[in-house]
Amino acid sequence: MQQCGNTAWIGFAFFQPTKALLDQDLQEHSDFGDVQHVSFSFADDWVAINGEKNRRGSASGMVILKNSFALGLLASSLIDKQFKLPRWMLFDNIEDKGMVEERSWNFQRLIVALSEQSVVPHQIHIHDVQDRSRT
């Protein structure tokens, strides 16, 4: 995977975790279909699935895409010592944008599974924005 607009290769270490997360989205809610390739540009502010930039779908699908991208970056930093991203991530919108509970819970299980698979020290914080009674 190449970051567009830059010659630096991010590589398989980023593409595979992000694709795997999107593939594990609940099929009855998924906006993504068959994901073959994920690419991005920080400079131009886009993420593309199978070459389709800033793919339009449901609001909750965009939350899954954004969070899968962020978790894919974190996973890459846990795999590759040269990947210069702090091994810390905050997710504050997993239950945002009309996300059904089952889809949110599924993504949270994916976060836990990814975290448990790594032996590299890291932190993941999930902020439940839906439950305002605890604030």
Phi, psi and omega in degrees: 000132179247137173285121182295144182083004181213149181269358181287129177272128174274321171089180183300329183301329177273314186300313187297311179298321181294315178299317181299320178295315179295323178294334182266004173299148180299124186301325181290347179241353189292139176257003198256338181063215182274105181275115178258329187207139175237128177225167185201164171218117174292318183299320182260002174059057175214155171234137181238139172249122182052039177084354181268106184287140176043050182311132179274136177200201178292158178300320179292328176296322178293326175296315179298316180299310181300314182288326176294321177299312180296316180292327175297320176297314178299314179302320178297320179291334178281334181273318189245114180300333182280348180283107189272069175234133177304142182273058182212136180215139176246127174246114184240010180222027181297327181254036185255167170059043177074021180297127176287148185304317183299321180291318177297313180298321178300314180295321178297322176297323178295321177299311181299315181299315179298316180297316182293335181283342185266139174262356180279131178302134180199167176226138175230126179245131177244120179256120181278100181281345181284324185270088182281350182291343181265001182264000000 
